[in-house]
mmCIF file of C-alpha atoms in Angstrom:
data_model
loop_
_atom_site.group_PDB
_atom_site.id
_atom_site.type_symbol
_atom_site.label_atom_id
_atom_site.label_comp_id
_atom_site.label_asym_id
_atom_site.label_seq_id
_atom_site.Cartn_x
_atom_site.Cartn_y
_atom_site.Cartn_z
ATOM 1 C CA ALA A 62 -7.906 -62.953 33.749
ATOM 2 C CA GLN A 63 -9.813 -59.938 32.569
ATOM 3 C CA SER A 64 -8.274 -56.478 32.290
ATOM 4 C CA VAL A 65 -9.270 -52.988 31.250
ATOM 5 C CA THR A 66 -7.037 -50.340 29.727
ATOM 6 C CA GLN A 67 -7.847 -46.664 29.620
ATOM 7 C CA PRO A 68 -4.940 -45.196 27.671
ATOM 8 C CA ASP A 69 -5.684 -41.558 28.440
ATOM 9 C CA ILE A 70 -4.926 -40.535 32.009
ATOM 10 C CA HIS A 71 -6.038 -36.946 31.582
ATOM 11 C CA ILE A 72 -8.081 -35.198 28.867
ATOM 12 C CA THR A 73 -8.963 -31.531 28.544
ATOM 13 C CA VAL A 74 -11.746 -30.352 26.249
ATOM 14 C CA SER A 75 -13.535 -27.071 25.739
ATOM 15 C CA GLU A 76 -17.123 -26.702 26.825
ATOM 16 C CA GLY A 77 -19.393 -27.547 23.922
ATOM 17 C CA ALA A 78 -16.809 -29.709 22.190
ATOM 18 C CA SER A 79 -17.313 -33.396 21.547
ATOM 19 C CA LEU A 80 -15.727 -36.016 23.753
ATOM 20 C CA GLU A 81 -14.474 -39.561 23.305
ATOM 21 C CA LEU A 82 -12.884 -41.543 26.109
ATOM 22 C CA ARG A 83 -11.149 -44.734 25.120
ATOM 23 C CA CYS A 84 -11.485 -48.121 26.757
ATOM 24 C CA ASN A 85 -10.027 -51.452 25.718
ATOM 25 C CA TYR A 86 -10.740 -54.688 27.504
ATOM 26 C CA SER A 87 -9.378 -58.183 27.615
ATOM 27 C CA TYR A 88 -11.738 -61.014 28.456
ATOM 28 C CA GLY A 89 -12.127 -64.492 27.041
ATOM 29 C CA ALA A 90 -15.892 -64.578 26.821
ATOM 30 C CA THR A 91 -18.576 -62.050 25.969
ATOM 31 C CA PRO A 92 -17.965 -59.208 28.373
ATOM 32 C CA TYR A 93 -20.337 -57.140 30.390
ATOM 33 C CA LEU A 94 -19.055 -53.580 30.070
ATOM 34 C CA PHE A 95 -19.713 -50.504 32.132
ATOM 35 C CA TRP A 96 -18.798 -46.843 32.365
ATOM 36 C CA TYR A 97 -18.837 -45.152 35.751
ATOM 37 C CA VAL A 98 -18.225 -41.514 36.684
ATOM 38 C CA GLN A 99 -16.715 -40.284 39.921
ATOM 39 C CA SER A 100 -16.942 -36.701 41.089
ATOM 40 C CA PRO A 101 -14.401 -35.472 43.669
ATOM 41 C CA GLY A 102 -15.030 -36.925 47.113
ATOM 42 C CA GLN A 103 -17.868 -39.096 45.868
ATOM 43 C CA GLY A 104 -18.505 -42.701 45.056
ATOM 44 C CA LEU A 105 -18.932 -43.984 41.530
ATOM 45 C CA GLN A 106 -22.140 -43.567 39.577
ATOM 46 C CA LEU A 107 -23.130 -45.801 36.685
ATOM 47 C CA LEU A 108 -23.368 -43.982 33.345
ATOM 48 C CA LEU A 109 -24.265 -46.922 31.119
ATOM 49 C CA LYS A 110 -23.791 -50.629 30.626
ATOM 50 C CA TYR A 111 -23.620 -53.174 27.842
ATOM 51 C CA PHE A 112 -24.736 -56.759 28.287
ATOM 52 C CA SER A 113 -25.866 -57.851 24.838
ATOM 53 C CA GLY A 114 -27.867 -56.725 21.825
ATOM 54 C CA ASP A 115 -27.480 -53.314 20.259
ATOM 55 C CA THR A 116 -23.802 -52.386 20.378
ATOM 56 C CA LEU A 117 -24.553 -48.680 20.763
ATOM 57 C CA VAL A 118 -25.858 -48.026 24.255
ATOM 58 C CA GLN A 119 -27.291 -44.840 25.627
ATOM 59 C CA GLY A 120 -26.676 -43.696 29.160
ATOM 60 C CA ILE A 121 -27.491 -40.888 31.504
ATOM 61 C CA LYS A 122 -26.379 -37.280 31.091
ATOM 62 C CA GLY A 123 -26.259 -37.573 27.293
ATOM 63 C CA PHE A 124 -23.465 -40.149 27.183
ATOM 64 C CA GLU A 125 -23.304 -43.108 24.824
ATOM 65 C CA ALA A 126 -20.833 -45.905 24.235
ATOM 66 C CA GLU A 127 -20.230 -48.326 21.407
ATOM 67 C CA PHE A 128 -19.119 -51.918 21.859
ATOM 68 C CA LYS A 129 -16.767 -53.071 19.105
ATOM 69 C CA ARG A 130 -15.897 -56.716 19.537
ATOM 70 C CA SER A 131 -13.327 -56.708 16.729
ATOM 71 C CA GLN A 132 -11.389 -53.958 18.467
ATOM 72 C CA SER A 133 -12.105 -55.080 22.049
ATOM 73 C CA SER A 134 -13.199 -51.527 22.712
ATOM 74 C CA PHE A 135 -16.016 -49.763 24.510
ATOM 75 C CA ASN A 136 -15.409 -46.057 23.970
ATOM 76 C CA LEU A 137 -17.523 -43.441 25.702
ATOM 77 C CA ARG A 138 -18.786 -40.445 23.745
ATOM 78 C CA LYS A 139 -20.702 -37.252 24.258
ATOM 79 C CA PRO A 140 -21.456 -34.814 21.427
ATOM 80 C CA SER A 141 -21.279 -31.645 23.516
ATOM 81 C CA VAL A 142 -19.510 -31.480 26.860
ATOM 82 C CA HIS A 143 -20.803 -29.375 29.742
ATOM 83 C CA TRP A 144 -18.654 -27.925 32.515
ATOM 84 C CA SER A 145 -20.427 -30.212 34.985
ATOM 85 C CA ASP A 146 -19.032 -33.244 33.154
ATOM 86 C CA ALA A 147 -15.591 -32.605 34.668
ATOM 87 C CA ALA A 148 -14.879 -35.738 36.704
ATOM 88 C CA GLU A 149 -13.032 -39.022 36.562
ATOM 89 C CA TYR A 150 -14.408 -41.718 34.298
ATOM 90 C CA PHE A 151 -13.878 -45.422 34.790
ATOM 91 C CA CYS A 152 -14.463 -48.230 32.347
ATOM 92 C CA ALA A 153 -15.109 -51.662 33.847
ATOM 93 C CA VAL A 154 -15.595 -55.232 32.698
ATOM 94 C CA GLY A 155 -17.720 -57.744 34.565
ATOM 95 C CA ALA A 156 -16.390 -61.273 34.743
ATOM 96 C CA GLY A 157 -16.857 -64.445 36.680
ATOM 97 C CA THR A 158 -20.055 -66.082 37.810
ATOM 98 C CA GLY A 159 -22.933 -63.786 36.966
ATOM 99 C CA ARG A 160 -20.394 -61.163 35.925
ATOM 100 C CA ARG A 161 -20.447 -59.928 39.497
ATOM 101 C CA ALA A 162 -16.785 -59.061 39.929
ATOM 102 C CA LEU A 163 -16.024 -55.815 38.156
ATOM 103 C CA THR A 164 -12.488 -55.021 37.087
ATOM 104 C CA PHE A 165 -11.967 -51.309 36.650
ATOM 105 C CA GLY A 166 -9.596 -49.415 34.415
ATOM 106 C CA SER A 167 -7.257 -46.841 35.892
ATOM 107 C CA GLY A 168 -9.576 -44.002 35.002
ATOM 108 C CA THR A 169 -9.485 -40.905 32.790
ATOM 109 C CA ARG A 170 -9.695 -37.496 34.402
ATOM 110 C CA LEU A 171 -11.716 -35.060 32.304
ATOM 111 C CA GLN A 172 -11.136 -31.347 32.591
ATOM 112 C CA VAL A 173 -13.522 -28.935 30.852
ATOM 113 C CA GLN A 174 -12.317 -25.501 29.809
ATOM 114 C CA PRO A 175 -14.796 -22.618 29.582
ATOM 115 C CA ASP B 92 -33.937 -44.913 49.149
ATOM 116 C CA ALA B 93 -30.965 -43.688 51.179
ATOM 117 C CA GLY B 94 -28.381 -45.401 49.004
ATOM 118 C CA VAL B 95 -25.356 -47.290 50.273
ATOM 119 C CA ILE B 96 -24.285 -45.865 53.614
ATOM 120 C CA GLN B 97 -20.703 -46.059 54.787
ATOM 121 C CA SER B 98 -19.210 -45.004 58.079
ATOM 122 C CA PRO B 99 -17.094 -43.359 59.142
ATOM 123 C CA ARG B 100 -16.539 -40.906 56.310
ATOM 124 C CA HIS B 101 -13.006 -40.250 57.448
ATOM 125 C CA GLU B 102 -10.778 -42.265 59.749
ATOM 126 C CA VAL B 103 -7.345 -41.291 61.003
ATOM 127 C CA THR B 104 -5.504 -43.820 63.102
ATOM 128 C CA GLU B 105 -2.044 -44.798 64.175
ATOM 129 C CA MET B 106 -0.111 -47.719 62.827
ATOM 130 C CA GLY B 107 -0.914 -50.910 64.694
ATOM 131 C CA GLN B 108 -4.449 -49.923 65.644
ATOM 132 C CA GLU B 109 -7.525 -51.851 64.617
ATOM 133 C CA VAL B 110 -9.773 -50.181 62.073
ATOM 134 C CA THR B 111 -13.370 -51.150 61.346
ATOM 135 C CA LEU B 112 -15.222 -49.809 58.345
ATOM 136 C CA ARG B 113 -18.980 -50.224 58.134
ATOM 137 C CA CYS B 114 -21.434 -50.497 55.293
ATOM 138 C CA LYS B 115 -25.204 -50.635 55.013
ATOM 139 C CA PRO B 116 -26.266 -51.756 51.534
ATOM 140 C CA ILE B 117 -29.421 -50.724 49.758
ATOM 141 C CA SER B 118 -32.410 -52.658 51.014
ATOM 142 C CA GLY B 119 -33.229 -55.567 48.737
ATOM 143 C CA HIS B 120 -29.778 -55.833 47.223
ATOM 144 C CA ASN B 121 -28.284 -59.289 47.521
ATOM 145 C CA SER B 122 -24.680 -58.611 46.564
ATOM 146 C CA LEU B 123 -22.169 -56.488 48.434
ATOM 147 C CA PHE B 124 -18.690 -55.481 47.358
ATOM 148 C CA TRP B 125 -15.711 -53.866 49.079
ATOM 149 C CA TYR B 126 -13.319 -51.891 46.874
ATOM 150 C CA ARG B 127 -10.150 -50.001 47.704
ATOM 151 C CA GLN B 128 -9.014 -46.974 45.700
ATOM 152 C CA THR B 129 -5.472 -45.598 45.656
ATOM 153 C CA MET B 130 -3.596 -43.399 43.242
ATOM 154 C CA MET B 131 -1.085 -46.132 42.509
ATOM 155 C CA ARG B 132 -3.400 -49.102 42.069
ATOM 156 C CA GLY B 133 -6.727 -47.552 41.146
ATOM 157 C CA LEU B 134 -9.898 -49.391 42.137
ATOM 158 C CA GLU B 135 -9.308 -52.892 43.442
ATOM 159 C CA LEU B 136 -11.992 -55.382 44.372
ATOM 160 C CA LEU B 137 -11.199 -56.757 47.807
ATOM 161 C CA ILE B 138 -14.110 -59.107 48.443
ATOM 162 C CA TYR B 139 -17.706 -59.606 47.537
ATOM 163 C CA PHE B 140 -20.666 -61.320 49.148
ATOM 164 C CA ASN B 141 -23.751 -62.840 47.611
ATOM 165 C CA ASN B 142 -26.690 -63.449 49.942
ATOM 166 C CA ASN B 143 -24.362 -62.736 52.891
ATOM 167 C CA VAL B 144 -21.892 -65.434 51.851
ATOM 168 C CA PRO B 145 -18.345 -64.467 50.795
ATOM 169 C CA ILE B 146 -17.902 -65.516 47.177
ATOM 170 C CA ASP B 147 -14.484 -64.227 46.244
ATOM 171 C CA ASP B 148 -11.943 -62.825 48.684
ATOM 172 C CA SER B 149 -8.927 -63.214 46.448
ATOM 173 C CA GLY B 150 -8.461 -59.467 46.415
ATOM 174 C CA MET B 151 -7.977 -59.197 50.158
ATOM 175 C CA PRO B 152 -4.351 -58.125 50.461
ATOM 176 C CA GLU B 153 -3.337 -60.215 53.468
ATOM 177 C CA ASP B 154 -4.515 -61.768 56.690
ATOM 178 C CA ARG B 155 -4.688 -58.418 58.394
ATOM 179 C CA PHE B 156 -7.851 -57.769 56.390
ATOM 180 C CA SER B 157 -11.127 -59.480 57.178
ATOM 181 C CA ALA B 158 -14.711 -58.845 56.143
ATOM 182 C CA LYS B 159 -18.003 -60.031 57.505
ATOM 183 C CA MET B 160 -21.619 -59.784 56.546
ATOM 184 C CA PRO B 161 -23.688 -61.032 59.493
ATOM 185 C CA ASN B 162 -26.975 -60.095 57.822
ATOM 186 C CA ALA B 163 -28.355 -58.623 54.635
ATOM 187 C CA SER B 164 -28.221 -55.063 55.913
ATOM 188 C CA PHE B 165 -24.730 -54.770 57.362
ATOM 189 C CA SER B 166 -21.116 -55.512 56.522
ATOM 190 C CA THR B 167 -17.771 -54.678 58.082
ATOM 191 C CA LEU B 168 -14.242 -54.530 56.775
ATOM 192 C CA LYS B 169 -11.645 -54.818 59.509
ATOM 193 C CA ILE B 170 -7.919 -54.156 59.363
ATOM 194 C CA GLN B 171 -5.876 -55.411 62.305
ATOM 195 C CA PRO B 172 -3.182 -54.252 62.749
ATOM 196 C CA SER B 173 -3.318 -51.307 60.376
ATOM 197 C CA GLU B 174 -0.265 -50.076 58.460
ATOM 198 C CA PRO B 175 0.472 -46.800 56.646
ATOM 199 C CA ARG B 176 0.239 -48.571 53.270
ATOM 200 C CA ASP B 177 -3.408 -49.318 54.033
ATOM 201 C CA SER B 178 -4.188 -45.623 53.605
ATOM 202 C CA ALA B 179 -6.763 -45.380 50.826
ATOM 203 C CA VAL B 180 -10.417 -44.731 50.133
ATOM 204 C CA TYR B 181 -12.509 -47.800 50.810
ATOM 205 C CA PHE B 182 -15.772 -48.089 48.931
ATOM 206 C CA CYS B 183 -18.679 -50.356 49.598
ATOM 207 C CA ALA B 184 -21.108 -51.112 46.789
ATOM 208 C CA SER B 185 -24.261 -53.158 46.545
ATOM 209 C CA SER B 186 -26.340 -54.551 43.738
ATOM 210 C CA ARG B 187 -29.226 -56.762 42.765
ATOM 211 C CA ALA B 188 -28.586 -59.161 39.937
ATOM 212 C CA ASP B 189 -30.024 -57.605 36.803
ATOM 213 C CA ARG B 190 -30.518 -60.165 34.059
ATOM 214 C CA GLY B 191 -27.227 -61.759 35.024
ATOM 215 C CA GLY B 192 -25.247 -58.573 35.126
ATOM 216 C CA GLU B 193 -24.557 -56.145 37.882
ATOM 217 C CA LYS B 194 -25.396 -52.515 38.340
ATOM 218 C CA LEU B 195 -23.397 -51.362 41.311
ATOM 219 C CA PHE B 196 -24.457 -48.598 43.641
ATOM 220 C CA PHE B 197 -21.500 -47.135 45.475
ATOM 221 C CA GLY B 198 -21.314 -45.505 48.865
ATOM 222 C CA SER B 199 -19.414 -42.267 49.352
ATOM 223 C CA GLY B 200 -16.400 -44.119 50.705
ATOM 224 C CA THR B 201 -14.290 -44.056 53.847
ATOM 225 C CA GLN B 202 -11.059 -42.099 53.603
ATOM 226 C CA LEU B 203 -8.584 -44.005 55.774
ATOM 227 C CA SER B 204 -5.303 -42.469 56.856
ATOM 228 C CA VAL B 205 -2.902 -44.617 58.864
ATOM 229 C CA LEU B 206 -0.111 -42.575 60.390
#
């Protein structure tokens, strides 16, 4: 069965600093990988996704992620964090027929200091 | 587009009562998912439908939970009888297959409190 590990429960960065959120997955075949963001009291919004091809994918709000098969990782990065980026971030892997069933990691809560 | 619409936004009920959560997916989407979010267990997939047919309900915790999708524009998740441990945020999401993968659009969730 597939699984996703986000080792950092909570991260605090200063506004303007760079950010990297870690994600490791376990899946027997080529995974479909996603990053979602959740603001307080809201549903999840897709930041970016990887299906195939270029291993560096660009998303919304200036985020990018790099798929590294050898490390089973799909880390999320942003060169300069804004205060509005404070939220919870979820990594997910799509598995099963058509990769429809997403398994989510436990999430990383990002706090941004002024 | 109005997005995925869930109702009610909040539900407070007493143990033993029946609870029905409702979801209207985005028009044109052919897959619908119910997720549950708790602090302890994170986001769990309960069930998903494709073209109104349940595909995988292995995440449904027990027989007290049931889900239906009578047509492409409406789904319900029912808990009968409800228990305090069912307290969670329940999200509905919909998608349209995108080159074999899925881009999910989530509703704002229903915050369920069972007293």
